[in-house]
mmCIF file of C-alpha atoms in Angstrom:
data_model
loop_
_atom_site.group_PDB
_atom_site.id
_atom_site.type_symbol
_atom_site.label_atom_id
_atom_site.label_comp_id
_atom_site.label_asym_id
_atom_site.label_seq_id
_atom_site.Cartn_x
_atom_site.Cartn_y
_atom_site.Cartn_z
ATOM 1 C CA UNK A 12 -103.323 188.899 29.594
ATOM 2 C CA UNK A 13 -105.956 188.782 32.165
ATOM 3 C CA UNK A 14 -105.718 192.666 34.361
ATOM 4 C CA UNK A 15 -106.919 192.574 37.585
ATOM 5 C CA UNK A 16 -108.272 196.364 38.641
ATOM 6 C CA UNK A 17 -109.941 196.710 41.824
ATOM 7 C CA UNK A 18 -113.614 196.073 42.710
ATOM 8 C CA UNK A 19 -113.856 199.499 43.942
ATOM 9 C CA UNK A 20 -112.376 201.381 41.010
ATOM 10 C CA UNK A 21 -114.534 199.154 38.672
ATOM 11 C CA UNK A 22 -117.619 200.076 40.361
ATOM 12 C CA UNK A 23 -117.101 204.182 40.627
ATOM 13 C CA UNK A 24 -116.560 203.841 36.876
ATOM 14 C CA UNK A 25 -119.796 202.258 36.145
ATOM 15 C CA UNK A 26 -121.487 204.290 38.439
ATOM 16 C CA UNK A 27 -120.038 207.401 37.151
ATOM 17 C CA UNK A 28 -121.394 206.465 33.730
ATOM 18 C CA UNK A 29 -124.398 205.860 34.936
ATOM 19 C CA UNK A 30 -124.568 209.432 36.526
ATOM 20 C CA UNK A 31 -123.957 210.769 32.997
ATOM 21 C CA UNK A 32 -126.923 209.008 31.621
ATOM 22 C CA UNK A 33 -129.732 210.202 34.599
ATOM 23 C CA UNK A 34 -130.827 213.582 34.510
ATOM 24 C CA UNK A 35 -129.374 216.703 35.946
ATOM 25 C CA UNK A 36 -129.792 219.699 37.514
ATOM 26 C CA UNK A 37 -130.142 221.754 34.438
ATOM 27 C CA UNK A 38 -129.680 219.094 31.562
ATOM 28 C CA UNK A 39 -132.205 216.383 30.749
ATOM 29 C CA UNK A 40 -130.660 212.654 29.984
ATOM 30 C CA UNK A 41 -130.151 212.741 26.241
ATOM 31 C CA UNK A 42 -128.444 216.176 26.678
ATOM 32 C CA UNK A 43 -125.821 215.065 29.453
ATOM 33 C CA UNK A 44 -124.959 211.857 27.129
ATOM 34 C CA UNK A 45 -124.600 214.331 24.217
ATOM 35 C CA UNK A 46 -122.387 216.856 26.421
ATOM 36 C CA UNK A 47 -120.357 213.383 27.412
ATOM 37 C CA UNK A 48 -120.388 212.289 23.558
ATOM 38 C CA UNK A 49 -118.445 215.459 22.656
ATOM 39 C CA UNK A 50 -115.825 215.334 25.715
ATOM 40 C CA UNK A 51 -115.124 211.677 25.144
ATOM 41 C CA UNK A 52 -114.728 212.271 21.310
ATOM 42 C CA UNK A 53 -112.300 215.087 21.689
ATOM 43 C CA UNK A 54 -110.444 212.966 24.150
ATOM 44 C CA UNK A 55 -109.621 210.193 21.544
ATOM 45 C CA UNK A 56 -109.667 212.634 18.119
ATOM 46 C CA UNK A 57 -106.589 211.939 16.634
ATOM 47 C CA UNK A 58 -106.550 215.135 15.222
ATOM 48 C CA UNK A 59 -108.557 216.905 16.983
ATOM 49 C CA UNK A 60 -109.889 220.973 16.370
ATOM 50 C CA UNK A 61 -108.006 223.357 18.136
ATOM 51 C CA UNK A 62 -108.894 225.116 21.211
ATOM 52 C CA UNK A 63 -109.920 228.320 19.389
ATOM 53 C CA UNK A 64 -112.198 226.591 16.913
ATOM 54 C CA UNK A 65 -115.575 225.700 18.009
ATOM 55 C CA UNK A 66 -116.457 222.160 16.381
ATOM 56 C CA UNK A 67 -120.197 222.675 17.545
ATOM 57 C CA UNK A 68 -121.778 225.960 17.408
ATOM 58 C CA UNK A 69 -123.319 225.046 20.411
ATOM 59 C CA UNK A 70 -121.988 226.722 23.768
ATOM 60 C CA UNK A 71 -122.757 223.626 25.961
ATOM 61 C CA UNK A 72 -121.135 221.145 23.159
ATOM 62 C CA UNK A 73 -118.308 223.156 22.433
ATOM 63 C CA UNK A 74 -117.613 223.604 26.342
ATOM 64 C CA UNK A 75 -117.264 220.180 26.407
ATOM 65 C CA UNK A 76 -115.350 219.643 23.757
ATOM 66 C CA UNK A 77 -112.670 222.185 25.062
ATOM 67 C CA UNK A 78 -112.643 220.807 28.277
ATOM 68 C CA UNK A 79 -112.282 217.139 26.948
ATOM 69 C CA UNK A 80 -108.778 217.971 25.021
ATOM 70 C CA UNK A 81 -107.943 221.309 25.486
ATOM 71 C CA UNK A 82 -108.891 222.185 28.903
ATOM 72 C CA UNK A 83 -105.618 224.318 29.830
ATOM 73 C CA UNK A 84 -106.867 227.025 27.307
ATOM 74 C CA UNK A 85 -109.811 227.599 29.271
ATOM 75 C CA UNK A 86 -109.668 231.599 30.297
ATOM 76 C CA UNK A 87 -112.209 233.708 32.855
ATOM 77 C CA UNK A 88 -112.502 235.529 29.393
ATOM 78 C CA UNK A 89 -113.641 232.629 27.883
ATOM 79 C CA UNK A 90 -115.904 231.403 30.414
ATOM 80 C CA UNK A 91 -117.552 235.017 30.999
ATOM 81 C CA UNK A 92 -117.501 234.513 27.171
ATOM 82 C CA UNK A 93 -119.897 231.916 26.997
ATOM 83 C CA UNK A 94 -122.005 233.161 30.275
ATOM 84 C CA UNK A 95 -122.738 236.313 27.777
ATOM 85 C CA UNK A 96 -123.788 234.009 24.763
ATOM 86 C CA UNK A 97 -126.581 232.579 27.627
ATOM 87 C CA UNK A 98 -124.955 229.601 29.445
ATOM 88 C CA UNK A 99 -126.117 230.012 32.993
ATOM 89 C CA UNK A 100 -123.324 229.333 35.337
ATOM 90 C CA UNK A 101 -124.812 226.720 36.747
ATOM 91 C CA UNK A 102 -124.934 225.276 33.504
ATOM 92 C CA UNK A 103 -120.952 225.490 32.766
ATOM 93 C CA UNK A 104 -120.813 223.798 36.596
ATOM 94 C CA UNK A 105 -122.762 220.541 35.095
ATOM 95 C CA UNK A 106 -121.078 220.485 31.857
ATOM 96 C CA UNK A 107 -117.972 220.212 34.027
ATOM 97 C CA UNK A 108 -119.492 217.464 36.135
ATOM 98 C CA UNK A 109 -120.501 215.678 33.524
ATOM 99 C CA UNK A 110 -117.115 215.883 31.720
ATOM 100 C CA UNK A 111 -115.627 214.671 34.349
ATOM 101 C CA UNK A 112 -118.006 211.819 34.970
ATOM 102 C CA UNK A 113 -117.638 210.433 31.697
ATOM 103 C CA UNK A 114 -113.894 210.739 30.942
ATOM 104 C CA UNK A 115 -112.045 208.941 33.411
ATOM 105 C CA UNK A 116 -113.478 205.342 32.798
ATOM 106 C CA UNK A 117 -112.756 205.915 28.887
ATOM 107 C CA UNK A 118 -109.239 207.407 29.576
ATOM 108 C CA UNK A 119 -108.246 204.593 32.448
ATOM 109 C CA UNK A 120 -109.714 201.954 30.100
ATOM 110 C CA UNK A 121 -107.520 203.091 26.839
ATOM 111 C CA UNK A 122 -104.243 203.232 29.494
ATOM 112 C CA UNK A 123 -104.848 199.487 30.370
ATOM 113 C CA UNK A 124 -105.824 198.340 26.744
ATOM 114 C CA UNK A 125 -109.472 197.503 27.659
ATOM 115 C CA UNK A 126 -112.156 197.955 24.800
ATOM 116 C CA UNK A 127 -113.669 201.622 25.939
ATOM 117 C CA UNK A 128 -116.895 201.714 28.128
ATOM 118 C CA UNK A 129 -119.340 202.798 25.735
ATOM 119 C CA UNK A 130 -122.002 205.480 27.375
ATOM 120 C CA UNK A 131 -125.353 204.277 28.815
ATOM 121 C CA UNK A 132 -128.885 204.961 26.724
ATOM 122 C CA UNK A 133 -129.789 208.541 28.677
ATOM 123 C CA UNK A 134 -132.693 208.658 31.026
ATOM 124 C CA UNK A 135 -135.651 210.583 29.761
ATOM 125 C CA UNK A 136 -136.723 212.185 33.075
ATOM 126 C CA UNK A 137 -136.803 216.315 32.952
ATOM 127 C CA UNK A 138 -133.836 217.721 35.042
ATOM 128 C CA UNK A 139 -134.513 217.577 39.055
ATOM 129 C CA UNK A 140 -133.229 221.298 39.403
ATOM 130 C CA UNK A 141 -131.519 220.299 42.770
ATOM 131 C CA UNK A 142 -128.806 223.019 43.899
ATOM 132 C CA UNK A 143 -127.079 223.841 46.617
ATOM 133 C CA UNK A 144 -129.143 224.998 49.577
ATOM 134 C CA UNK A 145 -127.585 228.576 49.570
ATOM 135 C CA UNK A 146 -124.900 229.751 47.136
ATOM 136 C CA UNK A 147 -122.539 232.204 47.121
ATOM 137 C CA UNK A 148 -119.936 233.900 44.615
ATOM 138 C CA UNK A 149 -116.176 232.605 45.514
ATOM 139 C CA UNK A 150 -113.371 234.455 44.677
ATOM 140 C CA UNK A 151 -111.246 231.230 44.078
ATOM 141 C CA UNK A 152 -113.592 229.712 41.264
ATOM 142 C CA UNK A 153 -115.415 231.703 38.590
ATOM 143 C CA UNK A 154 -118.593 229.692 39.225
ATOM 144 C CA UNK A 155 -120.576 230.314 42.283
ATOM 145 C CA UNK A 156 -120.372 227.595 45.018
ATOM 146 C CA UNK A 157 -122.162 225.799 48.141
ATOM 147 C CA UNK A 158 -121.740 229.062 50.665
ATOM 148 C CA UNK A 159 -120.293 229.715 52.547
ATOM 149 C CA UNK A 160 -117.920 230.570 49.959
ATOM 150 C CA UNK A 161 -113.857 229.777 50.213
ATOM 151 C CA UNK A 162 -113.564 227.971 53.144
ATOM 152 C CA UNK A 163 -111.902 225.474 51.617
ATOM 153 C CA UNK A 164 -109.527 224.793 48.434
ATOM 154 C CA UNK A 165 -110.841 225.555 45.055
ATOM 155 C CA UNK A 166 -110.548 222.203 43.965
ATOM 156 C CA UNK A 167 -112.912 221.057 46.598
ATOM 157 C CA UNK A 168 -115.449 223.534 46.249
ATOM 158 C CA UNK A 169 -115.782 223.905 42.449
ATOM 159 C CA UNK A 170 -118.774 221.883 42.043
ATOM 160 C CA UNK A 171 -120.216 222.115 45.496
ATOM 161 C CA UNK A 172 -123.268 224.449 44.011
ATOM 162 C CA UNK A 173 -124.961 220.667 42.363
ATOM 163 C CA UNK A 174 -124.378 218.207 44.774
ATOM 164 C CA UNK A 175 -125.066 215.217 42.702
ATOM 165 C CA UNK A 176 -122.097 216.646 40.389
ATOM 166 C CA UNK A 177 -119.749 217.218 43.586
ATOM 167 C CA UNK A 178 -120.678 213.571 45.135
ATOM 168 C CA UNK A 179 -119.930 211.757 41.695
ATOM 169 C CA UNK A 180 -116.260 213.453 41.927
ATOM 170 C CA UNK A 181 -115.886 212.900 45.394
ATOM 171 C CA UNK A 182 -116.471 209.335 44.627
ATOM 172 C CA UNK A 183 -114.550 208.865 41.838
ATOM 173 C CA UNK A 184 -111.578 210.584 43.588
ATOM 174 C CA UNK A 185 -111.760 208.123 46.781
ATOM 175 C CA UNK A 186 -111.450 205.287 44.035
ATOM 176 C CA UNK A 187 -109.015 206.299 41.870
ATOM 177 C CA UNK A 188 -106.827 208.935 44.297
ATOM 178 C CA UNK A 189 -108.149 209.079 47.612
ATOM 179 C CA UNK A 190 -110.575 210.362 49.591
ATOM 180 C CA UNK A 191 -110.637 214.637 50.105
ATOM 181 C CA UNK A 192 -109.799 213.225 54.321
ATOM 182 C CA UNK A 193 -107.217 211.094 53.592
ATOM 183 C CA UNK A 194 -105.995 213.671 52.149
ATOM 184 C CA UNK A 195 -104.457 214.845 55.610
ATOM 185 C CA UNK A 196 -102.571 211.871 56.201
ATOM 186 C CA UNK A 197 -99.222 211.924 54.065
ATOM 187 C CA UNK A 198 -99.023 207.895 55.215
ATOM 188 C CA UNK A 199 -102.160 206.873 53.909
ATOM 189 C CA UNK A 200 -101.801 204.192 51.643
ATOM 190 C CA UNK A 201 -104.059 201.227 49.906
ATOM 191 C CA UNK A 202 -100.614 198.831 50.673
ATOM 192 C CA UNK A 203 -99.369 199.300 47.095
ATOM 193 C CA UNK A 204 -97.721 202.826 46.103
ATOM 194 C CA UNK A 205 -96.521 204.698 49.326
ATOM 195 C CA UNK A 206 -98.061 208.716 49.252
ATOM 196 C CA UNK A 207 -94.863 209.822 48.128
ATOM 197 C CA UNK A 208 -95.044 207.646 44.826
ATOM 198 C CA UNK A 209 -98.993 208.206 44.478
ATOM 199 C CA UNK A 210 -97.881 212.113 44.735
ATOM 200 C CA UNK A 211 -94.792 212.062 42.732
ATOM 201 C CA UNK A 212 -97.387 210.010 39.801
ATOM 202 C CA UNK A 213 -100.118 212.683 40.426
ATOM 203 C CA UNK A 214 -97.362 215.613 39.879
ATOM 204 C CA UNK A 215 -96.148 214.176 37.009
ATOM 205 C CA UNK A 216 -99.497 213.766 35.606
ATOM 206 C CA UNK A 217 -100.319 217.028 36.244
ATOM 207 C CA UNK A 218 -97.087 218.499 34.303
ATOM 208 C CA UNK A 219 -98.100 216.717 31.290
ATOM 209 C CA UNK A 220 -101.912 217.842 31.542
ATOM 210 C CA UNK A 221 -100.926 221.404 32.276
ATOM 211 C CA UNK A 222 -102.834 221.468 35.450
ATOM 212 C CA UNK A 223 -101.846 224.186 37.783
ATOM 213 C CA UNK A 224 -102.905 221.661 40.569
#
Protein backbone atom coordinates (compact mmCIF):
# COMPACT_ATOMS: atom_id res chain seq x y z
CA UNK A 1 0.00 0.00 0.00
CA UNK A 2 1.44 3.04 -1.50
CA UNK A 3 1.07 6.24 1.60
CA UNK A 4 0.96 9.45 0.35
CA UNK A 5 2.45 12.07 3.22
CA UNK A 6 2.85 15.53 2.25
CA UNK A 7 5.77 17.20 0.42
CA UNK A 8 6.12 19.53 3.21
CA UNK A 9 6.17 17.10 6.12
CA UNK A 10 8.63 14.91 4.06
CA UNK A 11 10.98 17.65 3.63
CA UNK A 12 11.11 19.12 7.50
CA UNK A 13 11.94 15.49 8.30
CA UNK A 14 14.90 15.27 6.13
CA UNK A 15 15.94 18.51 6.96
CA UNK A 16 15.62 17.98 10.57
CA UNK A 17 17.96 15.01 10.21
CA UNK A 18 20.16 16.78 8.51
CA UNK A 19 20.33 19.46 11.36
CA UNK A 20 21.31 16.57 13.68
CA UNK A 21 24.22 15.64 11.58
CA UNK A 22 25.89 19.54 11.14
CA UNK A 23 27.50 20.92 13.99
CA UNK A 24 26.17 22.83 16.91
CA UNK A 25 26.48 25.36 19.17
CA UNK A 26 28.29 23.41 21.77
CA UNK A 27 28.48 19.81 20.17
CA UNK A 28 30.63 18.92 17.17
CA UNK A 29 28.86 16.52 14.35
CA UNK A 30 29.80 13.05 15.53
CA UNK A 31 28.66 14.10 19.07
CA UNK A 32 25.05 15.41 18.05
CA UNK A 33 24.57 12.00 15.92
CA UNK A 34 25.74 10.13 19.06
CA UNK A 35 23.33 12.29 21.44
CA UNK A 36 20.52 11.39 18.53
CA UNK A 37 21.79 7.59 18.50
CA UNK A 38 20.89 7.28 22.20
CA UNK A 39 17.34 9.19 22.02
CA UNK A 40 16.29 7.23 18.98
CA UNK A 41 17.45 3.89 20.63
CA UNK A 42 15.57 4.46 23.81
CA UNK A 43 12.60 5.38 21.72
CA UNK A 44 12.34 1.88 20.05
CA UNK A 45 14.06 -0.35 23.18
CA UNK A 46 11.68 -2.82 23.77
CA UNK A 47 12.71 -3.02 27.10
CA UNK A 48 14.19 -0.25 27.73
CA UNK A 49 16.33 0.97 31.29
CA UNK A 50 14.36 2.79 33.56
CA UNK A 51 14.33 6.40 34.16
CA UNK A 52 16.49 6.16 37.31
CA UNK A 53 19.19 4.04 35.72
CA UNK A 54 21.72 5.73 33.68
CA UNK A 55 22.53 3.34 30.57
CA UNK A 56 25.60 5.67 29.72
CA UNK A 57 27.65 7.13 32.36
CA UNK A 58 27.80 9.96 30.31
CA UNK A 59 25.62 13.13 31.37
CA UNK A 60 24.99 14.27 27.72
CA UNK A 61 24.12 10.45 26.60
CA UNK A 62 22.15 9.64 29.43
CA UNK A 63 20.15 13.07 29.03
CA UNK A 64 19.22 11.87 25.94
CA UNK A 65 18.36 8.75 26.65
CA UNK A 66 15.86 9.97 29.41
CA UNK A 67 14.42 12.37 27.31
CA UNK A 68 13.95 9.84 24.36
CA UNK A 69 11.61 7.35 26.59
CA UNK A 70 11.24 8.64 29.79
CA UNK A 71 10.99 12.27 29.46
CA UNK A 72 8.02 12.84 32.10
CA UNK A 73 10.55 11.88 34.91
CA UNK A 74 12.62 14.70 34.13
CA UNK A 75 12.78 16.93 37.60
CA UNK A 76 14.52 20.68 38.20
CA UNK A 77 16.37 18.29 40.69
CA UNK A 78 17.48 16.30 38.08
CA UNK A 79 18.41 18.82 35.67
CA UNK A 80 20.31 21.06 38.41
CA UNK A 81 21.59 17.46 38.94
CA UNK A 82 23.40 17.14 35.92
CA UNK A 83 24.33 21.11 35.65
CA UNK A 84 26.46 20.17 39.01
CA UNK A 85 28.14 17.01 37.36
CA UNK A 86 29.39 19.92 34.53
CA UNK A 87 26.73 20.05 31.75
CA UNK A 88 26.55 23.71 30.90
CA UNK A 89 23.01 24.74 30.44
CA UNK A 90 23.41 25.56 27.24
CA UNK A 91 24.47 22.21 26.71
CA UNK A 92 21.14 20.44 28.20
CA UNK A 93 19.32 23.24 25.68
CA UNK A 94 21.10 21.39 22.51
CA UNK A 95 20.75 17.97 23.76
CA UNK A 96 17.06 18.89 23.81
CA UNK A 97 17.20 20.30 20.30
CA UNK A 98 18.79 17.67 19.04
CA UNK A 99 16.39 15.12 20.63
CA UNK A 100 13.86 16.61 19.24
CA UNK A 101 15.32 16.91 15.78
CA UNK A 102 15.96 13.41 15.44
CA UNK A 103 12.87 11.73 16.96
CA UNK A 104 9.96 12.77 15.17
CA UNK A 105 10.88 11.44 11.60
CA UNK A 106 11.77 7.92 13.33
CA UNK A 107 8.55 7.99 15.51
CA UNK A 108 6.11 9.31 12.44
CA UNK A 109 7.87 6.76 10.19
CA UNK A 110 7.26 3.58 12.69
CA UNK A 111 3.31 5.02 13.04
CA UNK A 112 2.90 4.72 9.18
CA UNK A 113 4.94 1.39 8.79
CA UNK A 114 7.79 3.01 6.77
CA UNK A 115 11.38 1.41 7.18
CA UNK A 116 12.96 4.12 9.87
CA UNK A 117 15.12 7.06 8.50
CA UNK A 118 18.42 6.02 9.44
CA UNK A 119 20.70 9.19 10.77
CA UNK A 120 23.02 11.07 8.36
CA UNK A 121 27.14 10.48 8.55
CA UNK A 122 27.85 13.71 11.11
CA UNK A 123 29.66 16.71 9.82
CA UNK A 124 33.15 17.11 11.11
CA UNK A 125 33.18 20.93 11.44
CA UNK A 126 34.00 22.24 15.27
CA UNK A 127 30.76 23.69 16.86
CA UNK A 128 29.87 27.43 15.50
CA UNK A 129 29.20 28.61 19.21
CA UNK A 130 26.22 30.77 17.89
CA UNK A 131 23.79 31.89 20.87
CA UNK A 132 21.34 34.07 21.41
CA UNK A 133 22.33 37.72 21.15
CA UNK A 134 21.52 38.46 24.89
CA UNK A 135 20.17 35.88 27.35
CA UNK A 136 18.43 35.99 30.28
CA UNK A 137 17.27 33.55 33.21
CA UNK A 138 13.28 32.79 32.82
CA UNK A 139 11.34 31.83 35.52
CA UNK A 140 9.07 29.58 33.28
CA UNK A 141 12.00 27.25 31.95
CA UNK A 142 14.99 26.08 33.98
CA UNK A 143 17.32 26.92 31.07
CA UNK A 144 18.10 30.45 30.32
CA UNK A 145 16.44 31.91 27.15
CA UNK A 146 16.62 34.63 24.19
CA UNK A 147 15.86 37.86 26.68
CA UNK A 148 13.95 39.33 27.20
CA UNK A 149 12.88 36.60 29.31
CA UNK A 150 8.94 35.34 29.63
CA UNK A 151 7.29 37.26 27.29
CA UNK A 152 5.91 34.56 25.83
CA UNK A 153 4.80 30.78 26.67
CA UNK A 154 7.38 28.41 27.88
CA UNK A 155 6.94 26.22 25.14
CA UNK A 156 7.94 28.89 22.75
CA UNK A 157 10.80 30.17 24.43
CA UNK A 158 12.57 27.00 25.66
CA UNK A 159 15.11 26.85 23.07
CA UNK A 160 15.20 30.44 22.00
CA UNK A 161 18.93 30.82 23.70
CA UNK A 162 20.44 28.58 20.15
CA UNK A 163 18.60 29.72 17.41
CA UNK A 164 19.49 27.07 14.99
CA UNK A 165 17.87 24.60 17.73
CA UNK A 166 14.64 26.95 18.08
CA UNK A 167 14.30 27.38 14.05
CA UNK A 168 14.58 23.47 13.46
CA UNK A 169 11.43 23.16 15.99
CA UNK A 170 9.71 25.95 14.68
CA UNK A 171 9.93 24.24 11.42
CA UNK A 172 9.12 21.02 12.23
CA UNK A 173 6.05 22.27 14.19
CA UNK A 174 4.62 24.35 11.04
CA UNK A 175 4.87 20.85 9.21
CA UNK A 176 3.62 18.53 11.38
CA UNK A 177 1.17 20.93 13.80
CA UNK A 178 1.18 24.33 12.71
CA UNK A 179 2.88 27.26 12.72
CA UNK A 180 3.47 29.18 16.53
CA UNK A 181 0.91 32.22 14.37
CA UNK A 182 -1.54 30.08 13.30
CA UNK A 183 -1.69 29.29 16.39
CA UNK A 184 -4.17 32.32 17.01
CA UNK A 185 -6.62 31.28 14.63
CA UNK A 186 -8.88 28.39 16.15
CA UNK A 187 -10.17 28.00 12.18
CA UNK A 188 -7.00 27.43 10.70
CA UNK A 189 -6.94 24.39 8.90
CA UNK A 190 -4.74 22.51 5.98
CA UNK A 191 -8.58 21.36 4.52
CA UNK A 192 -8.31 17.95 6.21
CA UNK A 193 -8.85 17.77 10.19
CA UNK A 194 -10.82 20.92 11.43
CA UNK A 195 -8.71 22.67 14.74
CA UNK A 196 -11.03 21.08 16.94
CA UNK A 197 -10.01 17.45 15.72
CA UNK A 198 -6.18 18.51 15.24
CA UNK A 199 -6.63 19.73 19.10
CA UNK A 200 -8.72 17.00 20.42
CA UNK A 201 -5.61 14.46 18.56
CA UNK A 202 -2.89 16.74 20.12
CA UNK A 203 -4.71 16.42 23.73
CA UNK A 204 -5.01 13.01 23.48
CA UNK A 205 -1.50 12.61 22.53
CA UNK A 206 -0.43 14.53 25.16
CA UNK A 207 -2.41 12.33 27.92
CA UNK A 208 -0.68 9.34 26.76
CA UNK A 209 2.90 11.08 26.69
CA UNK A 210 2.34 12.64 30.07
CA UNK A 211 2.92 16.07 28.78
CA UNK A 212 1.61 18.77 30.97
CA UNK A 213 1.12 20.73 27.62
Amino acid sequence: MTRVVRTDLRAAHTRSLAHVAAAGALFTGPQRVQIASAAVDAYLAADPSPPWVRPFGDAPLDIAYRLGRHAGTITEQWYQQMLAEGVHPLEWVEIVGVVVAALPPVAFARAIGEPLPPLPSPESTAPHGRTAAALAPATLNWVPVAAPADQVASVVQALSALPDEWHNMWRLAEAQYMSDAQMDDPRWNRGTLSRPQMELVAGRLSLIRECFF
